Amino acid sequence: MSFNGEVWNKLESKLVSGEKINARLAMPEVSKKLYVGLDSSRQRHLLISLEESDEEYNDSQSKGLLVLTKDLIIKGTGKRKYIDIICQDTSGHIIFDTIACEILEKLDKGVSKEIIIAVLDKWRNFWGKSQFKLLSHNEITGLFAELWFLYYWLLPNTSSFDAMDRWRGPFLSRHDFEWVGMSVEVKSTTNTQSRIHKIHGIDQLSSPQNGALFLFSLRLREEFGATNTLPNIINLCRERIKDNIEVLSKFENILAVVGYSPINDEEYSKFKFSV
């Protein structure tokens, strides 16, 4: 199932004032319990209606995502309790839509609170850290090179699930990409005179036990007018895998393991590369 993001554009055309939320059913053909809403500050909301016997749920652990239980009146429904999931970070809109889709798929099959907790816990690596330090310059270029290999070389030639499963570098594996019969070590350099790479330990040059080791070398030039940035290559990957929630979830969690957060995208966008 794919969540139709056009619903936000429809809400945007009828902005409300004050503390009101403009809301409508997300996908009425799937569930009558989940509304999407937009407030006067253009913050996005997921509103899950509760029965009298349903438990309330509040969660403020995650920077950029807030969960509250409120008494609300939605036109035509009367006053009732809703669990309100609020996206406070615009860089998380793609993941917020994915969360909406996952909740929709399960909402009519179980207890609302338990379903919401399970879905949010799945994305806790993405939302859960209240503070991410900026990646260093070497970490930015290294991650950019791995994502470039993933997007332009691996994803076009295998399934998105297999491609993500092969990305092992962030989990401290010996090589950046590993699968049966082959490993790939990815290296980047901004040296414009020659293609020189630093190897961190002789093990990086050792072939896998039953296969061959390949080197993927990416030479980058920092240019003010270039269009390649870390946030851009991440968004390209997201677009390619967005229809597979499981793969997208794994991708976002790998980025969190690396230490990347979209909260810092404004800073990362200052590093522009030509390849």
PDB file of C-alpha atoms in Angstrom:
ATOM      1  CA  MET A   1       0.000   0.000   0.000  1.00  0.00           C
ATOM      2  CA  SER A   2       1.268   3.469  -0.889  1.00  0.00           C
ATOM      3  CA  PHE A   3       0.254   6.567   1.068  1.00  0.00           C
ATOM      4  CA  ASN A   4      -0.984   9.376  -1.195  1.00  0.00           C
ATOM      5  CA  GLY A   5       1.036  12.427  -0.178  1.00  0.00           C
ATOM      6  CA  GLU A   6      -1.247  14.678  -2.266  1.00  0.00           C
ATOM      7  CA  VAL A   7      -3.569  14.840   0.733  1.00  0.00           C
ATOM      8  CA  TRP A   8      -1.206  17.373   2.333  1.00  0.00           C
ATOM      9  CA  ASN A   9      -1.518  19.693  -0.685  1.00  0.00           C
ATOM     10  CA  LYS A  10      -5.300  19.602  -0.357  1.00  0.00           C
ATOM     11  CA  LEU A  11      -5.058  20.546   3.325  1.00  0.00           C
ATOM     12  CA  GLU A  12      -2.560  23.288   2.490  1.00  0.00           C
ATOM     13  CA  SER A  13      -5.121  24.979   0.251  1.00  0.00           C
ATOM     14  CA  LYS A  14      -7.432  25.541   3.241  1.00  0.00           C
ATOM     15  CA  LEU A  15      -5.199  26.677   6.084  1.00  0.00           C
ATOM     16  CA  VAL A  16      -6.855  27.352   9.424  1.00  0.00           C
ATOM     17  CA  SER A  17      -6.059  29.918  12.114  1.00  0.00           C
ATOM     18  CA  GLY A  18      -5.357  29.754  15.827  1.00  0.00           C
ATOM     19  CA  GLU A  19      -5.308  26.320  17.453  1.00  0.00           C
ATOM     20  CA  LYS A  20      -7.531  24.651  14.866  1.00  0.00           C
ATOM     21  CA  ILE A  21      -6.387  21.721  12.708  1.00  0.00           C
ATOM     22  CA  ASN A  22      -7.690  21.209   9.182  1.00  0.00           C
ATOM     23  CA  ALA A  23      -8.244  17.432   9.021  1.00  0.00           C
ATOM     24  CA  ARG A  24      -9.590  14.760   6.709  1.00  0.00           C
ATOM     25  CA  LEU A  25      -9.545  10.982   6.560  1.00  0.00           C
ATOM     26  CA  ALA A  26      -6.185   9.792   5.272  1.00  0.00           C
ATOM     27  CA  MET A  27      -7.490   6.848   3.237  1.00  0.00           C
ATOM     28  CA  PRO A  28     -11.170   6.186   4.008  1.00  0.00           C
ATOM     29  CA  GLU A  29     -11.151   3.053   1.862  1.00  0.00           C
ATOM     30  CA  VAL A  30      -8.599   1.520   4.250  1.00  0.00           C
ATOM     31  CA  SER A  31      -9.626   2.858   7.676  1.00  0.00           C
ATOM     32  CA  LYS A  32     -12.067   5.339   9.181  1.00  0.00           C
ATOM     33  CA  LYS A  33      -9.850   5.805  12.243  1.00  0.00           C
ATOM     34  CA  LEU A  34      -6.888   7.757  10.849  1.00  0.00           C
ATOM     35  CA  TYR A  35      -7.106  11.432   9.934  1.00  0.00           C
ATOM     36  CA  VAL A  36      -4.320  13.617   8.588  1.00  0.00           C
ATOM     37  CA  GLY A  37      -4.272  17.236   9.656  1.00  0.00           C
ATOM     38  CA  LEU A  38      -2.466  20.527   9.118  1.00  0.00           C
ATOM     39  CA  ASP A  39      -2.377  23.285  11.727  1.00  0.00           C
ATOM     40  CA  SER A  40      -1.894  27.040  11.333  1.00  0.00           C
ATOM     41  CA  SER A  41       1.904  26.586  11.605  1.00  0.00           C
ATOM     42  CA  ARG A  42       1.798  24.019   8.761  1.00  0.00           C
ATOM     43  CA  GLN A  43       2.803  21.231  11.129  1.00  0.00           C
ATOM     44  CA  ARG A  44       1.537  17.841   9.986  1.00  0.00           C
ATOM     45  CA  HIS A  45      -0.619  15.682  12.265  1.00  0.00           C
ATOM     46  CA  LEU A  46      -1.784  12.083  12.293  1.00  0.00           C
ATOM     47  CA  LEU A  47      -4.994  11.828  14.328  1.00  0.00           C
ATOM     48  CA  ILE A  48      -6.097   8.361  15.466  1.00  0.00           C
ATOM     49  CA  SER A  49      -9.593   8.240  16.934  1.00  0.00           C
ATOM     50  CA  LEU A  50      -9.968   6.292  20.199  1.00  0.00           C
ATOM     51  CA  GLU A  51     -12.873   4.359  21.636  1.00  0.00           C
ATOM     52  CA  GLU A  52     -13.916   4.960  25.258  1.00  0.00           C
ATOM     53  CA  SER A  53     -12.075   1.811  26.334  1.00  0.00           C
ATOM     54  CA  ASP A  54      -8.827   2.653  24.462  1.00  0.00           C
ATOM     55  CA  GLU A  55      -5.768   3.756  26.440  1.00  0.00           C
ATOM     56  CA  GLU A  56      -4.258   7.202  26.010  1.00  0.00           C
ATOM     57  CA  TYR A  57      -0.679   7.525  24.778  1.00  0.00           C
ATOM     58  CA  ASN A  58       1.864  10.346  25.103  1.00  0.00           C
ATOM     59  CA  ASP A  59       5.481  10.318  23.908  1.00  0.00           C
ATOM     60  CA  SER A  60       7.978  13.192  23.877  1.00  0.00           C
ATOM     61  CA  GLN A  61      11.208  11.153  23.660  1.00  0.00           C
ATOM     62  CA  SER A  62      11.953  11.995  20.048  1.00  0.00           C
ATOM     63  CA  LYS A  63      13.217  15.301  18.735  1.00  0.00           C
ATOM     64  CA  GLY A  64      11.005  16.305  15.824  1.00  0.00           C
ATOM     65  CA  LEU A  65       8.124  13.983  16.710  1.00  0.00           C
ATOM     66  CA  LEU A  66       5.565  14.507  19.484  1.00  0.00           C
ATOM     67  CA  VAL A  67       2.673  12.250  20.520  1.00  0.00           C
ATOM     68  CA  LEU A  68      -0.223  13.547  22.645  1.00  0.00           C
ATOM     69  CA  THR A  69      -3.739  12.410  23.511  1.00  0.00           C
ATOM     70  CA  LYS A  70      -6.297  15.199  23.021  1.00  0.00           C
ATOM     71  CA  ASP A  71     -10.013  15.851  23.078  1.00  0.00           C
ATOM     72  CA  LEU A  72     -10.888  17.141  19.621  1.00  0.00           C
ATOM     73  CA  ILE A  73     -13.943  17.887  17.545  1.00  0.00           C
ATOM     74  CA  ILE A  74     -13.714  16.940  13.885  1.00  0.00           C
ATOM     75  CA  LYS A  75     -16.563  18.258  11.797  1.00  0.00           C
ATOM     76  CA  GLY A  76     -19.296  15.668  11.491  1.00  0.00           C
ATOM     77  CA  THR A  77     -17.965  13.363  14.223  1.00  0.00           C
ATOM     78  CA  GLY A  78     -18.501  15.166  17.542  1.00  0.00           C
ATOM     79  CA  LYS A  79     -16.068  15.438  20.439  1.00  0.00           C
ATOM     80  CA  ARG A  80     -13.849  12.435  21.170  1.00  0.00           C
ATOM     81  CA  LYS A  81     -10.298  11.490  22.136  1.00  0.00           C
ATOM     82  CA  TYR A  82      -7.544  11.256  19.541  1.00  0.00           C
ATOM     83  CA  ILE A  83      -3.914  10.251  19.664  1.00  0.00           C
ATOM     84  CA  ASP A  84      -2.182  13.129  17.884  1.00  0.00           C
ATOM     85  CA  ILE A  85       1.197  12.369  16.266  1.00  0.00           C
ATOM     86  CA  ILE A  86       2.831  15.678  15.331  1.00  0.00           C
ATOM     87  CA  CYS A  87       5.717  16.067  12.879  1.00  0.00           C
ATOM     88  CA  GLN A  88       7.756  19.056  14.095  1.00  0.00           C
ATOM     89  CA  ASP A  89      10.610  18.686  11.605  1.00  0.00           C
ATOM     90  CA  THR A  90       9.904  19.306   7.906  1.00  0.00           C
ATOM     91  CA  SER A  91      12.923  17.185   6.885  1.00  0.00           C
ATOM     92  CA  GLY A  92      11.081  14.162   8.267  1.00  0.00           C
ATOM     93  CA  HIS A  93       8.000  14.421   6.022  1.00  0.00           C
ATOM     94  CA  ILE A  94       8.889  11.386   3.901  1.00  0.00           C
ATOM     95  CA  ILE A  95       9.277   9.200   6.988  1.00  0.00           C
ATOM     96  CA  PHE A  96       6.121  10.683   8.511  1.00  0.00           C
ATOM     97  CA  ASP A  97       4.163   9.535   5.439  1.00  0.00           C
ATOM     98  CA  THR A  98       5.691   6.077   5.804  1.00  0.00           C
ATOM     99  CA  ILE A  99       4.637   5.966   9.466  1.00  0.00           C
ATOM    100  CA  ALA A 100       1.105   6.928   8.397  1.00  0.00           C
ATOM    101  CA  CYS A 101       1.072   4.100   5.865  1.00  0.00           C
ATOM    102  CA  GLU A 102       2.240   1.517   8.392  1.00  0.00           C
ATOM    103  CA  ILE A 103      -0.349   2.616  10.958  1.00  0.00           C
ATOM    104  CA  LEU A 104      -3.085   2.512   8.312  1.00  0.00           C
ATOM    105  CA  GLU A 105      -2.242  -1.060   7.376  1.00  0.00           C
ATOM    106  CA  LYS A 106      -2.609  -2.281  10.977  1.00  0.00           C
ATOM    107  CA  LEU A 107      -5.086   0.077  12.617  1.00  0.00           C
ATOM    108  CA  ASP A 108      -8.252  -1.978  12.174  1.00  0.00           C
ATOM    109  CA  LYS A 109      -6.497  -5.203  13.206  1.00  0.00           C
ATOM    110  CA  GLY A 110      -5.498  -4.460  16.800  1.00  0.00           C
ATOM    111  CA  VAL A 111      -5.284  -2.045  19.744  1.00  0.00           C
ATOM    112  CA  SER A 112      -4.519   1.498  18.575  1.00  0.00           C
ATOM    113  CA  LYS A 113      -1.979   2.304  21.305  1.00  0.00           C
ATOM    114  CA  GLU A 114      -0.033  -0.934  20.809  1.00  0.00           C
ATOM    115  CA  ILE A 115       0.064  -0.452  17.034  1.00  0.00           C
ATOM    116  CA  ILE A 116       1.304   3.130  17.339  1.00  0.00           C
ATOM    117  CA  ILE A 117       4.009   2.174  19.845  1.00  0.00           C
ATOM    118  CA  ALA A 118       5.195  -0.692  17.629  1.00  0.00           C
ATOM    119  CA  VAL A 119       5.408   1.496  14.522  1.00  0.00           C
ATOM    120  CA  LEU A 120       7.168   4.387  16.281  1.00  0.00           C
ATOM    121  CA  ASP A 121       9.636   2.028  17.959  1.00  0.00           C
ATOM    122  CA  LYS A 122      10.545   0.692  14.532  1.00  0.00           C
ATOM    123  CA  TRP A 123      11.581   4.231  13.525  1.00  0.00           C
ATOM    124  CA  ARG A 124      13.149   5.143  16.887  1.00  0.00           C
ATOM    125  CA  ASN A 125      16.677   5.298  15.442  1.00  0.00           C
ATOM    126  CA  PHE A 126      15.525   7.978  13.016  1.00  0.00           C
ATOM    127  CA  TRP A 127      13.488  10.046  15.477  1.00  0.00           C
ATOM    128  CA  GLY A 128      14.849   8.908  18.802  1.00  0.00           C
ATOM    129  CA  LYS A 129      18.127  10.773  19.210  1.00  0.00           C
ATOM    130  CA  SER A 130      17.558  14.249  20.587  1.00  0.00           C
ATOM    131  CA  GLN A 131      20.950  15.479  19.385  1.00  0.00           C
ATOM    132  CA  PHE A 132      23.090  14.430  16.426  1.00  0.00           C
ATOM    133  CA  LYS A 133      26.607  15.806  16.072  1.00  0.00           C
ATOM    134  CA  LEU A 134      27.605  16.997  12.626  1.00  0.00           C
ATOM    135  CA  LEU A 135      29.523  14.449  10.606  1.00  0.00           C
ATOM    136  CA  SER A 136      33.132  15.390   9.895  1.00  0.00           C
ATOM    137  CA  HIS A 137      34.259  16.300   6.379  1.00  0.00           C
ATOM    138  CA  ASN A 138      35.792  12.831   5.908  1.00  0.00           C
ATOM    139  CA  GLU A 139      32.604  11.188   7.178  1.00  0.00           C
ATOM    140  CA  ILE A 140      30.489  13.277   4.779  1.00  0.00           C
ATOM    141  CA  THR A 141      32.573  12.356   1.716  1.00  0.00           C
ATOM    142  CA  GLY A 142      32.798   8.709   2.822  1.00  0.00           C
ATOM    143  CA  LEU A 143      29.031   8.389   3.296  1.00  0.00           C
ATOM    144  CA  PHE A 144      28.396  10.259   0.029  1.00  0.00           C
ATOM    145  CA  ALA A 145      30.597   7.751  -1.846  1.00  0.00           C
ATOM    146  CA  GLU A 146      28.832   4.728  -0.303  1.00  0.00           C
ATOM    147  CA  LEU A 147      25.433   6.180  -1.212  1.00  0.00           C
ATOM    148  CA  TRP A 148      26.638   6.972  -4.738  1.00  0.00           C
ATOM    149  CA  PHE A 149      27.683   3.333  -5.178  1.00  0.00           C
ATOM    150  CA  LEU A 150      24.389   2.155  -3.676  1.00  0.00           C
ATOM    151  CA  TYR A 151      22.237   4.363  -5.923  1.00  0.00           C
ATOM    152  CA  TYR A 152      24.071   4.246  -9.272  1.00  0.00           C
ATOM    153  CA  TRP A 153      25.654   0.800  -9.178  1.00  0.00           C
ATOM    154  CA  LEU A 154      23.867  -1.538  -6.782  1.00  0.00           C
ATOM    155  CA  LEU A 155      20.167  -0.578  -6.799  1.00  0.00           C
ATOM    156  CA  PRO A 156      19.851  -0.710 -10.627  1.00  0.00           C
ATOM    157  CA  ASN A 157      21.311  -4.226 -10.680  1.00  0.00           C
ATOM    158  CA  THR A 158      19.631  -6.052  -7.803  1.00  0.00           C
ATOM    159  CA  SER A 159      16.492  -5.866  -5.671  1.00  0.00           C
ATOM    160  CA  SER A 160      16.255  -2.987  -3.207  1.00  0.00           C
ATOM    161  CA  PHE A 161      16.058  -5.487  -0.336  1.00  0.00           C
ATOM    162  CA  ASP A 162      19.273  -7.255  -1.412  1.00  0.00           C
ATOM    163  CA  ALA A 163      21.039  -3.945  -2.055  1.00  0.00           C
ATOM    164  CA  MET A 164      20.284  -2.704   1.462  1.00  0.00           C
ATOM    165  CA  ASP A 165      21.207  -6.054   2.974  1.00  0.00           C
ATOM    166  CA  ARG A 166      24.627  -5.840   1.308  1.00  0.00           C
ATOM    167  CA  TRP A 167      25.468  -2.440   2.843  1.00  0.00           C
ATOM    168  CA  ARG A 168      27.587  -3.601   5.783  1.00  0.00           C
ATOM    169  CA  GLY A 169      30.144  -0.827   6.403  1.00  0.00           C
ATOM    170  CA  PRO A 170      28.065   1.071   9.008  1.00  0.00           C
ATOM    171  CA  PHE A 171      27.902  -2.126  11.078  1.00  0.00           C
ATOM    172  CA  LEU A 172      31.725  -2.318  11.288  1.00  0.00           C
ATOM    173  CA  SER A 173      32.046  -5.169   8.810  1.00  0.00           C
ATOM    174  CA  ARG A 174      35.420  -5.566   7.136  1.00  0.00           C
ATOM    175  CA  HIS A 175      34.191  -4.165   3.806  1.00  0.00           C
ATOM    176  CA  ASP A 176      31.529  -1.572   2.962  1.00  0.00           C
ATOM    177  CA  PHE A 177      29.399  -3.917   0.833  1.00  0.00           C
ATOM    178  CA  GLU A 178      29.418  -7.682   1.230  1.00  0.00           C
ATOM    179  CA  TRP A 179      27.505 -10.587  -0.304  1.00  0.00           C
ATOM    180  CA  VAL A 180      28.181 -14.183  -1.297  1.00  0.00           C
ATOM    181  CA  GLY A 181      31.207 -14.347  -3.577  1.00  0.00           C
ATOM    182  CA  MET A 182      32.035 -10.640  -3.555  1.00  0.00           C
ATOM    183  CA  SER A 183      32.938  -7.644  -1.402  1.00  0.00           C
ATOM    184  CA  VAL A 184      33.302  -3.994  -2.384  1.00  0.00           C
ATOM    185  CA  GLU A 185      35.368  -1.445  -0.497  1.00  0.00           C
ATOM    186  CA  VAL A 186      34.278   2.142  -1.268  1.00  0.00           C
ATOM    187  CA  LYS A 187      36.787   4.978  -1.082  1.00  0.00           C
ATOM    188  CA  SER A 188      36.435   8.689  -1.812  1.00  0.00           C
ATOM    189  CA  THR A 189      38.976  11.440  -2.267  1.00  0.00           C
ATOM    190  CA  THR A 190      38.836  15.196  -2.833  1.00  0.00           C
ATOM    191  CA  ASN A 191      42.442  15.258  -4.058  1.00  0.00           C
ATOM    192  CA  THR A 192      42.250  16.870  -7.498  1.00  0.00           C
ATOM    193  CA  GLN A 193      45.826  15.991  -8.517  1.00  0.00           C
ATOM    194  CA  SER A 194      45.782  12.227  -8.066  1.00  0.00           C
ATOM    195  CA  ARG A 195      43.609   9.345  -6.933  1.00  0.00           C
ATOM    196  CA  ILE A 196      45.056   8.569  -3.505  1.00  0.00           C
ATOM    197  CA  HIS A 197      43.119   6.694  -0.800  1.00  0.00           C
ATOM    198  CA  LYS A 198      43.944   5.906   2.808  1.00  0.00           C
ATOM    199  CA  ILE A 199      43.427   2.325   3.919  1.00  0.00           C
ATOM    200  CA  HIS A 200      42.478   1.881   7.567  1.00  0.00           C
ATOM    201  CA  GLY A 201      44.169  -1.399   8.434  1.00  0.00           C
ATOM    202  CA  ILE A 202      45.552  -4.134   6.220  1.00  0.00           C
ATOM    203  CA  ASP A 203      42.359  -6.197   6.677  1.00  0.00           C
ATOM    204  CA  GLN A 204      40.573  -3.798   4.329  1.00  0.00           C
ATOM    205  CA  LEU A 205      42.719  -5.206   1.514  1.00  0.00           C
ATOM    206  CA  SER A 206      41.999  -8.843   2.374  1.00  0.00           C
ATOM    207  CA  SER A 207      39.594 -10.656   0.062  1.00  0.00           C
ATOM    208  CA  PRO A 208      36.524 -12.372   1.524  1.00  0.00           C
ATOM    209  CA  GLN A 209      36.968 -16.054   2.346  1.00  0.00           C
ATOM    210  CA  ASN A 210      35.047 -17.298  -0.685  1.00  0.00           C
ATOM    211  CA  GLY A 211      35.138 -14.538  -3.251  1.00  0.00           C
ATOM    212  CA  ALA A 212      36.783 -11.473  -4.732  1.00  0.00           C
ATOM    213  CA  LEU A 213      37.355  -7.999  -3.322  1.00  0.00           C
ATOM    214  CA  PHE A 214      36.753  -4.946  -5.504  1.00  0.00           C
ATOM    215  CA  LEU A 215      37.642  -1.304  -4.933  1.00  0.00           C
ATOM    216  CA  PHE A 216      35.158   1.420  -5.868  1.00  0.00           C
ATOM    217  CA  SER A 217      36.985   4.742  -6.106  1.00  0.00           C
ATOM    218  CA  LEU A 218      35.080   8.026  -6.263  1.00  0.00           C
ATOM    219  CA  ARG A 219      36.946  11.277  -6.866  1.00  0.00           C
ATOM    220  CA  LEU A 220      35.109  14.406  -5.776  1.00  0.00           C
ATOM    221  CA  ARG A 221      35.769  18.063  -6.437  1.00  0.00           C
ATOM    222  CA  GLU A 222      34.227  20.630  -4.129  1.00  0.00           C
ATOM    223  CA  GLU A 223      32.566  23.287  -6.290  1.00  0.00           C
ATOM    224  CA  PHE A 224      30.193  26.024  -5.245  1.00  0.00           C
ATOM    225  CA  GLY A 225      28.102  25.581  -8.402  1.00  0.00           C
ATOM    226  CA  ALA A 226      27.850  21.786  -8.168  1.00  0.00           C
ATOM    227  CA  THR A 227      24.498  20.150  -7.403  1.00  0.00           C
ATOM    228  CA  ASN A 228      25.602  16.938  -5.666  1.00  0.00           C
ATOM    229  CA  THR A 229      25.217  17.072  -1.892  1.00  0.00           C
ATOM    230  CA  LEU A 230      24.786  14.494   0.844  1.00  0.00           C
ATOM    231  CA  PRO A 231      21.061  15.349   1.363  1.00  0.00           C
ATOM    232  CA  ASN A 232      20.457  15.119  -2.400  1.00  0.00           C
ATOM    233  CA  ILE A 233      21.931  11.628  -2.811  1.00  0.00           C
ATOM    234  CA  ILE A 234      20.008  10.478   0.275  1.00  0.00           C
ATOM    235  CA  ASN A 235      16.753  11.781  -1.216  1.00  0.00           C
ATOM    236  CA  LEU A 236      17.495  10.028  -4.516  1.00  0.00           C
ATOM    237  CA  CYS A 237      17.873   6.740  -2.632  1.00  0.00           C
ATOM    238  CA  ARG A 238      14.662   7.376  -0.687  1.00  0.00           C
ATOM    239  CA  GLU A 239      12.709   8.037  -3.867  1.00  0.00           C
ATOM    240  CA  ARG A 240      13.934   4.804  -5.441  1.00  0.00           C
ATOM    241  CA  ILE A 241      12.967   2.620  -2.461  1.00  0.00           C
ATOM    242  CA  LYS A 242       9.945   4.530  -1.085  1.00  0.00           C
ATOM    243  CA  ASP A 243       7.412   1.898  -2.194  1.00  0.00           C
ATOM    244  CA  ASN A 244       9.023  -0.777  -0.003  1.00  0.00           C
ATOM    245  CA  ILE A 245       8.440   0.228   3.618  1.00  0.00           C
ATOM    246  CA  GLU A 246      10.699  -2.498   5.026  1.00  0.00           C
ATOM    247  CA  VAL A 247      13.632  -1.428   2.855  1.00  0.00           C
ATOM    248  CA  LEU A 248      13.043   2.276   3.551  1.00  0.00           C
ATOM    249  CA  SER A 249      12.941   1.542   7.279  1.00  0.00           C
ATOM    250  CA  LYS A 250      16.266  -0.286   7.079  1.00  0.00           C
ATOM    251  CA  PHE A 251      17.810   2.523   5.017  1.00  0.00           C
ATOM    252  CA  GLU A 252      16.803   5.212   7.537  1.00  0.00           C
ATOM    253  CA  ASN A 253      18.059   3.127  10.446  1.00  0.00           C
ATOM    254  CA  ILE A 254      21.422   2.574   8.741  1.00  0.00           C
ATOM    255  CA  LEU A 255      21.743   6.337   8.281  1.00  0.00           C
ATOM    256  CA  ALA A 256      21.004   6.786  11.981  1.00  0.00           C
ATOM    257  CA  VAL A 257      23.686   4.221  12.872  1.00  0.00           C
ATOM    258  CA  VAL A 258      26.180   6.220  10.797  1.00  0.00           C
ATOM    259  CA  GLY A 259      25.231   9.336  12.769  1.00  0.00           C
ATOM    260  CA  TYR A 260      23.372  11.173  10.013  1.00  0.00           C
ATOM    261  CA  SER A 261      20.258  13.194  10.840  1.00  0.00           C
ATOM    262  CA  PRO A 262      18.214  15.370   8.439  1.00  0.00           C
ATOM    263  CA  ILE A 263      18.105  17.945  11.247  1.00  0.00           C
ATOM    264  CA  ASN A 264      21.571  18.990  10.020  1.00  0.00           C
ATOM    265  CA  ASP A 265      20.758  19.000   6.287  1.00  0.00           C
ATOM    266  CA  GLU A 266      21.202  22.770   6.014  1.00  0.00           C
ATOM    267  CA  GLU A 267      24.846  22.384   7.045  1.00  0.00           C
ATOM    268  CA  TYR A 268      25.432  19.304   4.882  1.00  0.00           C
ATOM    269  CA  SER A 269      24.019  21.121   1.857  1.00  0.00           C
ATOM    270  CA  LYS A 270      26.922  23.576   2.036  1.00  0.00           C
ATOM    271  CA  PHE A 271      29.262  20.801   0.841  1.00  0.00           C
ATOM    272  CA  LYS A 272      28.698  20.629  -2.935  1.00  0.00           C
ATOM    273  CA  PHE A 273      30.517  18.078  -5.075  1.00  0.00           C
ATOM    274  CA  SER A 274      31.146  17.373  -8.721  1.00  0.00           C
ATOM    275  CA  VAL A 275      31.951  13.702  -9.409  1.00  0.00           C
TER     276      VAL A 275
END
